[in-house]
Amino acid sequence: MLARVSSTPAFKRLPRAVREQQMLDAAVKVFSRRGFHAASMDEIADDAGISKPMVYAYLGTKEELFVACLHREGTRMMQAIAGAAAPDLPADERLWRGLRAFFGFVGAHRDGWAVLYRQARGEQPFAGELAAMRARMVEVVAGMLDHALRAEGREVAEAELEVVAYALVGATESLADWLADHAEADPEKTATRMMNVAWVGAAQLLQGTTWRPPAA
Amino acid sequence: MLARVSSTPAFKRLPRAVREQQMLDAAVKVFSRRGFHAASMDEIADDAGISKPMVYAYLGTKEELFVACLHREGTRMMQAIAGAAAPDLPADERLWRGLRAFFGFVGAHRDGWAVLYRQARGEQPFAGELAAMRARMVEVVAGMLDHALRAEGREVAEAELEVVAYALVGATESLADWLADHAEADPEKTATRMMNVAWVGAAQLLQGTTWRPPAA
Amino acid sequence: MLARVSSTPAFKRLPRAVREQQMLDAAVKVFSRRGFHAASMDEIADDAGISKPMVYAYLGTKEELFVACLHREGTRMMQAIAGAAAPDLPADERLWRGLRAFFGFVGAHRDGWAVLYRQARGEQPFAGELAAMRARMVEVVAGMLDHALRAEGREVAEAELEVVAYALVGATESLADWLADHAEADPEKTATRMMNVAWVGAAQLLQGTTWRPPAA
Amino acid sequence: MLARVSSTPAFKRLPRAVREQQMLDAAVKVFSRRGFHAASMDEIADDAGISKPMVYAYLGTKEELFVACLHREGTRMMQAIAGAAAPDLPADERLWRGLRAFFGFVGAHRDGWAVLYRQARGEQPFAGELAAMRARMVEVVAGMLDHALRAEGREVAEAELEVVAYALVGATESLADWLADHAEADPEKTATRMMNVAWVGAAQLLQGTTWRPPAA
DNA sequence: GATGAATGAGGGTTCATTCAT
DNA sequence: AATGAATGAACCCTCATTCAT
């Protein structure tokens, strides 16, 4: 009773950073499987093999925990893309590599994608977080378009560019959703398709082709 | 107590059909504002100016109520679009009118749109309902593309068409989201932008332009 | 719209007494199937083919309605027994006929029995009603025993008699429960068995045989 | 705020096993007083001096809680009886000791008895649990009768035996009900009475005395 | 006489969150 | 550092019961 031997198994008392990653892994998994609301802190703690108070101590509130997931997965995704699409490549090459990296990431981390987008879109507390992430992507895409246009000596109002970029990002997310839902689908092929859609549109823009509403 | 005049407020003891619409109005509003989970049946009932049991009596469970909202808003939207895009018009004209009707609807029913998509996308129980609606839209768009291509004597594999349509629908939803979030934005202008993106893409397809991944 | 013809179907507007029986029929059925608490006034009204306010108008509260069922079924049962066991017969003959009538009734009105006993026993509001009914039966049985004993020139303290009667009634109820649960069981045979148990006990009493606890 | 002495009341933060017993105690009490349906989890939790979620955490649903009560009380009762009626005693001795233990238990745990029988009999979800318990008792009694009969060189069809046993058990339950309702009644005396009824009946059986229905 | 419309009240259940050890 | 024990606060849902027509 008194002389408790101190030889706890070697894999306990892990350093904080490791524990946090375990928790985030569990959280991403559970959030992804159940959705934000249906996910319970109990299940997350269980899944992480840790007691609930620990989760609170390390990662705070359920909302904060979710945001942490968002951050980690979002950062990973951004890094994957940034690592693939070097800024000194020509625009179409950059776009293609970026898309390939993106769909590759989604295909490999379907859980992460579900957390990032499908959950976050619906729950208001995270609309801001998500909007910020999306804004970054829109900005990147718009930058690419702008760069390509300028190289051709053309110029388009920033607002217009942004909307087009927004649409392209939307289309991409939509295909990513589809990819996440189809376990058998091939990320590479999906990227090719999206590239096709995007590039033919962009090519048109490069040539100045525009559609105008008919005179009412 | 003495001689109570019988002019009770006109809004009591209404027939079922009326009350149901009031409830659905309230439900759409509250679901849209709070999200499915955060919305409480109490608030919906309050907002409809009725007691909770009536909601259950007429529209059933919270889930059933949400589905009822989905159905009503979805039907309204589909009718708005179908009413505008007569099937005997040329493809570009149909697309334009359809988009204009769509963004017009979203602009006028921002709440409804939020319920339809932003909420439904996230909550698993409704993924099916939503997928069905989106599938219908994808099918329509794909049909339009196919029709236009055939008119030009060209033909594209159905799977390819569907993915392109999927991407276009995704882009449209994305812009609709953006529109719903920007009270000052002009639906007509947004439709024009989307038309631009879609049509220049489609025009390329008509010409057989295609992007191919570089040989790895 | 104005000239509503007054030829309502001939089977509506029934006299009150008939309506009440219909309601009681429905109530007995529903109470028996669901149990007192699980039974809802809605279901009873539906089953009676009448609107809920009518039920309240005719038979009052849910509790009152249940008591009304209790009364009707109890009275019917008592009448069935009383009609069979004429008071001028010898004790064993009376007992036998009474038991046969009783089990016959239970077998034929399994619903009624379920309402009367199984439900009423559990719900405190009806403990009194039920105790009164049982008391009447105990009294009758005790009377029979007493009569038979006196005919043999023997006499037993009333309290003793009552307890024995109580036990016999309990045994009878127990077999009735069993009978109600076994659709295939034969009431006549069950009555014979109970008679056997009762009469051999009674016969012993008649002879003065008694068991005494061993000296501790 | 200043130097709060650490002698908090001794009844907080108790280990699970203790709390579970407290909860069961409270549950038995409240179920017994109010009946299954009328009992509220709130009252049970209050009575146990604990918050509702703990009840759910430890003992589950209201139904599961009731079953837990059933199990605990049933087991206690069975143990009390089994401990008293050693299987190597002569039949009458066993019966007597068993009955004495039984009525003693009922007298000492009137609440438990009410839960076990009065409530459980009425509520359909528990009919099975209860039937199982009663079946065990019937089996034991039938076994005793059979044993005694064989010792006398006689034999009775099993079905007959079972019905007699069923009746005896019913009679016993009935007296137990009566005992539970009469605070002033003496368990020992009640046991003697039941023994009297049972044993004189059994004695008759031993002698082969039987009642036969008169030829119709 | 008869009913659709309406509700007050309450019960079971769950969960994020925090003590006290 | 780590956890079992504990809870406040809601939320969904149901039902007996009654108006107003």
JSON list of N, CA, C and O in Angstrom, two decimals, chain A residues 86-122:
[
{"chain": "A", "resi": 86, "resn": "ALA", "atom": "N", "xyz": [6.11, 25.69, -56.61]},
{"chain": "A", "resi": 86, "resn": "ALA", "atom": "CA", "xyz": [7.14, 26.72, -56.43]},
{"chain": "A", "resi": 86, "resn": "ALA", "atom": "C", "xyz": [6.75, 27.98, -57.19]},
{"chain": "A", "resi": 86, "resn": "ALA", "atom": "O", "xyz": [6.26, 27.90, -58.32]},
{"chain": "A", "resi": 87, "resn": "PRO", "atom": "N", "xyz": [6.97, 29.14, -56.58]},
{"chain": "A", "resi": 87, "resn": "PRO", "atom": "CA", "xyz": [6.47, 30.38, -57.17]},
{"chain": "A", "resi": 87, "resn": "PRO", "atom": "C", "xyz": [7.17, 30.79, -58.45]},
{"chain": "A", "resi": 87, "resn": "PRO", "atom": "O", "xyz": [6.72, 31.69, -59.15]},
{"chain": "A", "resi": 88, "resn": "ASP", "atom": "N", "xyz": [8.31, 30.16, -58.75]},
{"chain": "A", "resi": 88, "resn": "ASP", "atom": "CA", "xyz": [9.02, 30.61, -59.95]},
{"chain": "A", "resi": 88, "resn": "ASP", "atom": "C", "xyz": [8.66, 29.81, -61.21]},
{"chain": "A", "resi": 88, "resn": "ASP", "atom": "O", "xyz": [9.21, 30.03, -62.28]},
{"chain": "A", "resi": 89, "resn": "LEU", "atom": "N", "xyz": [7.73, 28.91, -61.07]},
{"chain": "A", "resi": 89, "resn": "LEU", "atom": "CA", "xyz": [7.32, 28.14, -62.24]},
{"chain": "A", "resi": 89, "resn": "LEU", "atom": "C", "xyz": [6.32, 28.94, -63.08]},
{"chain": "A", "resi": 89, "resn": "LEU", "atom": "O", "xyz": [5.70, 29.88, -62.58]},
{"chain": "A", "resi": 90, "resn": "PRO", "atom": "N", "xyz": [6.12, 28.55, -64.31]},
{"chain": "A", "resi": 90, "resn": "PRO", "atom": "CA", "xyz": [5.06, 29.20, -65.09]},
{"chain": "A", "resi": 90, "resn": "PRO", "atom": "C", "xyz": [3.69, 28.89, -64.49]},
{"chain": "A", "resi": 90, "resn": "PRO", "atom": "O", "xyz": [3.51, 27.88, -63.83]},
{"chain": "A", "resi": 91, "resn": "ALA", "atom": "N", "xyz": [2.75, 29.78, -64.79]},
{"chain": "A", "resi": 91, "resn": "ALA", "atom": "CA", "xyz": [1.44, 29.72, -64.11]},
{"chain": "A", "resi": 91, "resn": "ALA", "atom": "C", "xyz": [0.76, 28.37, -64.27]},
{"chain": "A", "resi": 91, "resn": "ALA", "atom": "O", "xyz": [0.26, 27.80, -63.29]},
{"chain": "A", "resi": 92, "resn": "ASP", "atom": "N", "xyz": [0.72, 27.84, -65.48]},
{"chain": "A", "resi": 92, "resn": "ASP", "atom": "CA", "xyz": [-0.02, 26.58, -65.63]},
{"chain": "A", "resi": 92, "resn": "ASP", "atom": "C", "xyz": [0.67, 25.45, -64.89]},
{"chain": "A", "resi": 92, "resn": "ASP", "atom": "O", "xyz": [0.03, 24.61, -64.27]},
{"chain": "A", "resi": 93, "resn": "GLU", "atom": "N", "xyz": [1.96, 25.47, -64.90]},
{"chain": "A", "resi": 93, "resn": "GLU", "atom": "CA", "xyz": [2.69, 24.46, -64.15]},
{"chain": "A", "resi": 93, "resn": "GLU", "atom": "C", "xyz": [2.40, 24.58, -62.65]},
{"chain": "A", "resi": 93, "resn": "GLU", "atom": "O", "xyz": [2.15, 23.59, -61.96]},
{"chain": "A", "resi": 94, "resn": "ARG", "atom": "N", "xyz": [2.44, 25.78, -62.17]},
{"chain": "A", "resi": 94, "resn": "ARG", "atom": "CA", "xyz": [2.14, 25.99, -60.73]},
{"chain": "A", "resi": 94, "resn": "ARG", "atom": "C", "xyz": [0.74, 25.52, -60.40]},
{"chain": "A", "resi": 94, "resn": "ARG", "atom": "O", "xyz": [0.53, 24.81, -59.41]},
{"chain": "A", "resi": 95, "resn": "LEU", "atom": "N", "xyz": [-0.21, 25.90, -61.22]},
{"chain": "A", "resi": 95, "resn": "LEU", "atom": "CA", "xyz": [-1.59, 25.52, -60.96]},
{"chain": "A", "resi": 95, "resn": "LEU", "atom": "C", "xyz": [-1.71, 23.99, -60.93]},
{"chain": "A", "resi": 95, "resn": "LEU", "atom": "O", "xyz": [-2.31, 23.41, -60.02]},
{"chain": "A", "resi": 96, "resn": "TRP", "atom": "N", "xyz": [-1.13, 23.39, -61.92]},
{"chain": "A", "resi": 96, "resn": "TRP", "atom": "CA", "xyz": [-1.23, 21.94, -62.01]},
{"chain": "A", "resi": 96, "resn": "TRP", "atom": "C", "xyz": [-0.60, 21.26, -60.79]},
{"chain": "A", "resi": 96, "resn": "TRP", "atom": "O", "xyz": [-1.20, 20.39, -60.15]},
{"chain": "A", "resi": 97, "resn": "ARG", "atom": "N", "xyz": [0.59, 21.70, -60.44]},
{"chain": "A", "resi": 97, "resn": "ARG", "atom": "CA", "xyz": [1.23, 21.07, -59.27]},
{"chain": "A", "resi": 97, "resn": "ARG", "atom": "C", "xyz": [0.46, 21.34, -57.99]},
{"chain": "A", "resi": 97, "resn": "ARG", "atom": "O", "xyz": [0.33, 20.47, -57.12]},
{"chain": "A", "resi": 98, "resn": "GLY", "atom": "N", "xyz": [-0.04, 22.54, -57.89]},
{"chain": "A", "resi": 98, "resn": "GLY", "atom": "CA", "xyz": [-0.84, 22.87, -56.70]},
{"chain": "A", "resi": 98, "resn": "GLY", "atom": "C", "xyz": [-2.07, 21.98, -56.61]},
{"chain": "A", "resi": 98, "resn": "GLY", "atom": "O", "xyz": [-2.36, 21.40, -55.56]},
{"chain": "A", "resi": 99, "resn": "LEU", "atom": "N", "xyz": [-2.76, 21.86, -57.71]},
{"chain": "A", "resi": 99, "resn": "LEU", "atom": "CA", "xyz": [-3.97, 21.03, -57.69]},
{"chain": "A", "resi": 99, "resn": "LEU", "atom": "C", "xyz": [-3.63, 19.59, -57.37]},
{"chain": "A", "resi": 99, "resn": "LEU", "atom": "O", "xyz": [-4.34, 18.93, -56.59]},
{"chain": "A", "resi": 100, "resn": "ARG", "atom": "N", "xyz": [-2.55, 19.10, -58.00]},
{"chain": "A", "resi": 100, "resn": "ARG", "atom": "CA", "xyz": [-2.18, 17.71, -57.75]},
{"chain": "A", "resi": 100, "resn": "ARG", "atom": "C", "xyz": [-1.86, 17.50, -56.27]},
{"chain": "A", "resi": 100, "resn": "ARG", "atom": "O", "xyz": [-2.28, 16.53, -55.65]},
{"chain": "A", "resi": 101, "resn": "ALA", "atom": "N", "xyz": [-1.12, 18.45, -55.72]},
{"chain": "A", "resi": 101, "resn": "ALA", "atom": "CA", "xyz": [-0.80, 18.32, -54.29]},
{"chain": "A", "resi": 101, "resn": "ALA", "atom": "C", "xyz": [-2.08, 18.38, -53.45]},
{"chain": "A", "resi": 101, "resn": "ALA", "atom": "O", "xyz": [-2.27, 17.60, -52.51]},
{"chain": "A", "resi": 102, "resn": "PHE", "atom": "N", "xyz": [-2.94, 19.29, -53.81]},
{"chain": "A", "resi": 102, "resn": "PHE", "atom": "CA", "xyz": [-4.17, 19.44, -53.03]},
{"chain": "A", "resi": 102, "resn": "PHE", "atom": "C", "xyz": [-5.00, 18.17, -53.05]},
{"chain": "A", "resi": 102, "resn": "PHE", "atom": "O", "xyz": [-5.37, 17.64, -52.00]},
{"chain": "A", "resi": 103, "resn": "PHE", "atom": "N", "xyz": [-5.31, 17.68, -54.24]},
{"chain": "A", "resi": 103, "resn": "PHE", "atom": "CA", "xyz": [-6.14, 16.47, -54.28]},
{"chain": "A", "resi": 103, "resn": "PHE", "atom": "C", "xyz": [-5.41, 15.28, -53.69]},
{"chain": "A", "resi": 103, "resn": "PHE", "atom": "O", "xyz": [-6.02, 14.40, -53.09]},
{"chain": "A", "resi": 104, "resn": "GLY", "atom": "N", "xyz": [-4.12, 15.26, -53.86]},
{"chain": "A", "resi": 104, "resn": "GLY", "atom": "CA", "xyz": [-3.35, 14.20, -53.23]},
{"chain": "A", "resi": 104, "resn": "GLY", "atom": "C", "xyz": [-3.53, 14.24, -51.72]},
{"chain": "A", "resi": 104, "resn": "GLY", "atom": "O", "xyz": [-3.79, 13.21, -51.07]},
{"chain": "A", "resi": 105, "resn": "PHE", "atom": "N", "xyz": [-3.45, 15.44, -51.17]},
{"chain": "A", "resi": 105, "resn": "PHE", "atom": "CA", "xyz": [-3.61, 15.58, -49.72]},
{"chain": "A", "resi": 105, "resn": "PHE", "atom": "C", "xyz": [-5.01, 15.15, -49.28]},
{"chain": "A", "resi": 105, "resn": "PHE", "atom": "O", "xyz": [-5.18, 14.39, -48.32]},
{"chain": "A", "resi": 106, "resn": "VAL", "atom": "N", "xyz": [-5.99, 15.64, -49.99]},
{"chain": "A", "resi": 106, "resn": "VAL", "atom": "CA", "xyz": [-7.37, 15.29, -49.61]},
{"chain": "A", "resi": 106, "resn": "VAL", "atom": "C", "xyz": [-7.56, 13.78, -49.68]},
{"chain": "A", "resi": 106, "resn": "VAL", "atom": "O", "xyz": [-8.16, 13.17, -48.79]},
{"chain": "A", "resi": 107, "resn": "GLY", "atom": "N", "xyz": [-7.05, 13.18, -50.75]},
{"chain": "A", "resi": 107, "resn": "GLY", "atom": "CA", "xyz": [-7.20, 11.74, -50.89]},
{"chain": "A", "resi": 107, "resn": "GLY", "atom": "C", "xyz": [-6.52, 11.00, -49.76]},
{"chain": "A", "resi": 107, "resn": "GLY", "atom": "O", "xyz": [-7.03, 10.00, -49.25]},
{"chain": "A", "resi": 108, "resn": "ALA", "atom": "N", "xyz": [-5.37, 11.50, -49.32]},
{"chain": "A", "resi": 108, "resn": "ALA", "atom": "CA", "xyz": [-4.62, 10.80, -48.28]},
{"chain": "A", "resi": 108, "resn": "ALA", "atom": "C", "xyz": [-5.13, 11.12, -46.88]},
{"chain": "A", "resi": 108, "resn": "ALA", "atom": "O", "xyz": [-4.95, 10.34, -45.95]},
{"chain": "A", "resi": 109, "resn": "HIS", "atom": "N", "xyz": [-5.75, 12.26, -46.71]},
{"chain": "A", "resi": 109, "resn": "HIS", "atom": "CA", "xyz": [-6.26, 12.66, -45.39]},
{"chain": "A", "resi": 109, "resn": "HIS", "atom": "C", "xyz": [-7.75, 12.96, -45.45]},
{"chain": "A", "resi": 109, "resn": "HIS", "atom": "O", "xyz": [-8.19, 14.04, -45.09]},
{"chain": "A", "resi": 110, "resn": "ARG", "atom": "N", "xyz": [-8.50, 11.98, -45.90]},
{"chain": "A", "resi": 110, "resn": "ARG", "atom": "CA", "xyz": [-9.95, 12.24, -45.99]},
{"chain": "A", "resi": 110, "resn": "ARG", "atom": "C", "xyz": [-10.52, 12.73, -44.67]},
{"chain": "A", "resi": 110, "resn": "ARG", "atom": "O", "xyz": [-11.39, 13.59, -44.62]},
{"chain": "A", "resi": 111, "resn": "ASP", "atom": "N", "xyz": [-10.02, 12.20, -43.57]},
{"chain": "A", "resi": 111, "resn": "ASP", "atom": "CA", "xyz": [-10.48, 12.65, -42.25]},
{"chain": "A", "resi": 111, "resn": "ASP", "atom": "C", "xyz": [-10.23, 14.14, -42.08]},
{"chain": "A", "resi": 111, "resn": "ASP", "atom": "O", "xyz": [-11.10, 14.89, -41.70]},
{"chain": "A", "resi": 112, "resn": "GLY", "atom": "N", "xyz": [-9.02, 14.51, -42.36]},
{"chain": "A", "resi": 112, "resn": "GLY", "atom": "CA", "xyz": [-8.66, 15.91, -42.18]},
{"chain": "A", "resi": 112, "resn": "GLY", "atom": "C", "xyz": [-9.53, 16.82, -43.01]},
{"chain": "A", "resi": 112, "resn": "GLY", "atom": "O", "xyz": [-10.01, 17.85, -42.54]},
{"chain": "A", "resi": 113, "resn": "TRP", "atom": "N", "xyz": [-9.78, 16.42, -44.21]},
{"chain": "A", "resi": 113, "resn": "TRP", "atom": "CA", "xyz": [-10.63, 17.25, -45.06]},
{"chain": "A", "resi": 113, "resn": "TRP", "atom": "C", "xyz": [-12.04, 17.39, -44.49]},
{"chain": "A", "resi": 113, "resn": "TRP", "atom": "O", "xyz": [-12.63, 18.46, -44.46]},
{"chain": "A", "resi": 114, "resn": "ALA", "atom": "N", "xyz": [-12.56, 16.28, -44.00]},
{"chain": "A", "resi": 114, "resn": "ALA", "atom": "CA", "xyz": [-13.90, 16.34, -43.44]},
{"chain": "A", "resi": 114, "resn": "ALA", "atom": "C", "xyz": [-13.94, 17.33, -42.28]},
{"chain": "A", "resi": 114, "resn": "ALA", "atom": "O", "xyz": [-14.87, 18.12, -42.14]},
{"chain": "A", "resi": 115, "resn": "VAL", "atom": "N", "xyz": [-12.91, 17.29, -41.45]},
{"chain": "A", "resi": 115, "resn": "VAL", "atom": "CA", "xyz": [-12.87, 18.24, -40.34]},
{"chain": "A", "resi": 115, "resn": "VAL", "atom": "C", "xyz": [-12.76, 19.66, -40.87]},
{"chain": "A", "resi": 115, "resn": "VAL", "atom": "O", "xyz": [-13.49, 20.56, -40.48]},
{"chain": "A", "resi": 116, "resn": "LEU", "atom": "N", "xyz": [-11.84, 19.81, -41.78]},
{"chain": "A", "resi": 116, "resn": "LEU", "atom": "CA", "xyz": [-11.56, 21.16, -42.25]},
{"chain": "A", "resi": 116, "resn": "LEU", "atom": "C", "xyz": [-12.77, 21.82, -42.86]},
{"chain": "A", "resi": 116, "resn": "LEU", "atom": "O", "xyz": [-13.14, 22.93, -42.52]},
{"chain": "A", "resi": 117, "resn": "TYR", "atom": "N", "xyz": [-13.39, 21.13, -43.77]},
{"chain": "A", "resi": 117, "resn": "TYR", "atom": "CA", "xyz": [-14.42, 21.81, -44.52]},
{"chain": "A", "resi": 117, "resn": "TYR", "atom": "C", "xyz": [-15.83, 21.40, -44.16]},
{"chain": "A", "resi": 117, "resn": "TYR", "atom": "O", "xyz": [-16.66, 22.21, -43.83]},
{"chain": "A", "resi": 118, "resn": "ARG", "atom": "N", "xyz": [-16.08, 20.16, -44.24]},
{"chain": "A", "resi": 118, "resn": "ARG", "atom": "CA", "xyz": [-17.48, 19.77, -44.11]},
{"chain": "A", "resi": 118, "resn": "ARG", "atom": "C", "xyz": [-18.02, 20.19, -42.75]},
{"chain": "A", "resi": 118, "resn": "ARG", "atom": "O", "xyz": [-19.14, 20.68, -42.63]},
{"chain": "A", "resi": 119, "resn": "GLN", "atom": "N", "xyz": [-17.25, 19.96, -41.71]},
{"chain": "A", "resi": 119, "resn": "GLN", "atom": "CA", "xyz": [-17.73, 20.36, -40.39]},
{"chain": "A", "resi": 119, "resn": "GLN", "atom": "C", "xyz": [-17.71, 21.87, -40.22]},
{"chain": "A", "resi": 119, "resn": "GLN", "atom": "O", "xyz": [-18.68, 22.48, -39.80]},
{"chain": "A", "resi": 120, "resn": "ALA", "atom": "N", "xyz": [-16.56, 22.44, -40.54]},
{"chain": "A", "resi": 120, "resn": "ALA", "atom": "CA", "xyz": [-16.38, 23.86, -40.24]},
{"chain": "A", "resi": 120, "resn": "ALA", "atom": "C", "xyz": [-17.38, 24.74, -40.98]},
{"chain": "A", "resi": 120, "resn": "ALA", "atom": "O", "xyz": [-17.84, 25.76, -40.45]},
{"chain": "A", "resi": 121, "resn": "ARG", "atom": "N", "xyz": [-17.75, 24.34, -42.17]},
{"chain": "A", "resi": 121, "resn": "ARG", "atom": "CA", "xyz": [-18.68, 25.17, -42.93]},
{"chain": "A", "resi": 121, "resn": "ARG", "atom": "C", "xyz": [-20.00, 25.37, -42.22]},
{"chain": "A", "resi": 121, "resn": "ARG", "atom": "O", "xyz": [-20.62, 26.42, -42.29]},
{"chain": "A", "resi": 122, "resn": "GLY", "atom": "N", "xyz": [-20.45, 24.31, -41.56]},
{"chain": "A", "resi": 122, "resn": "GLY", "atom": "CA", "xyz": [-21.79, 24.38, -40.97]},
{"chain": "A", "resi": 122, "resn": "GLY", "atom": "C", "xyz": [-21.86, 25.11, -39.65]},
{"chain": "A", "resi": 122, "resn": "GLY", "atom": "O", "xyz": [-22.85, 25.76, -39.33]}
]
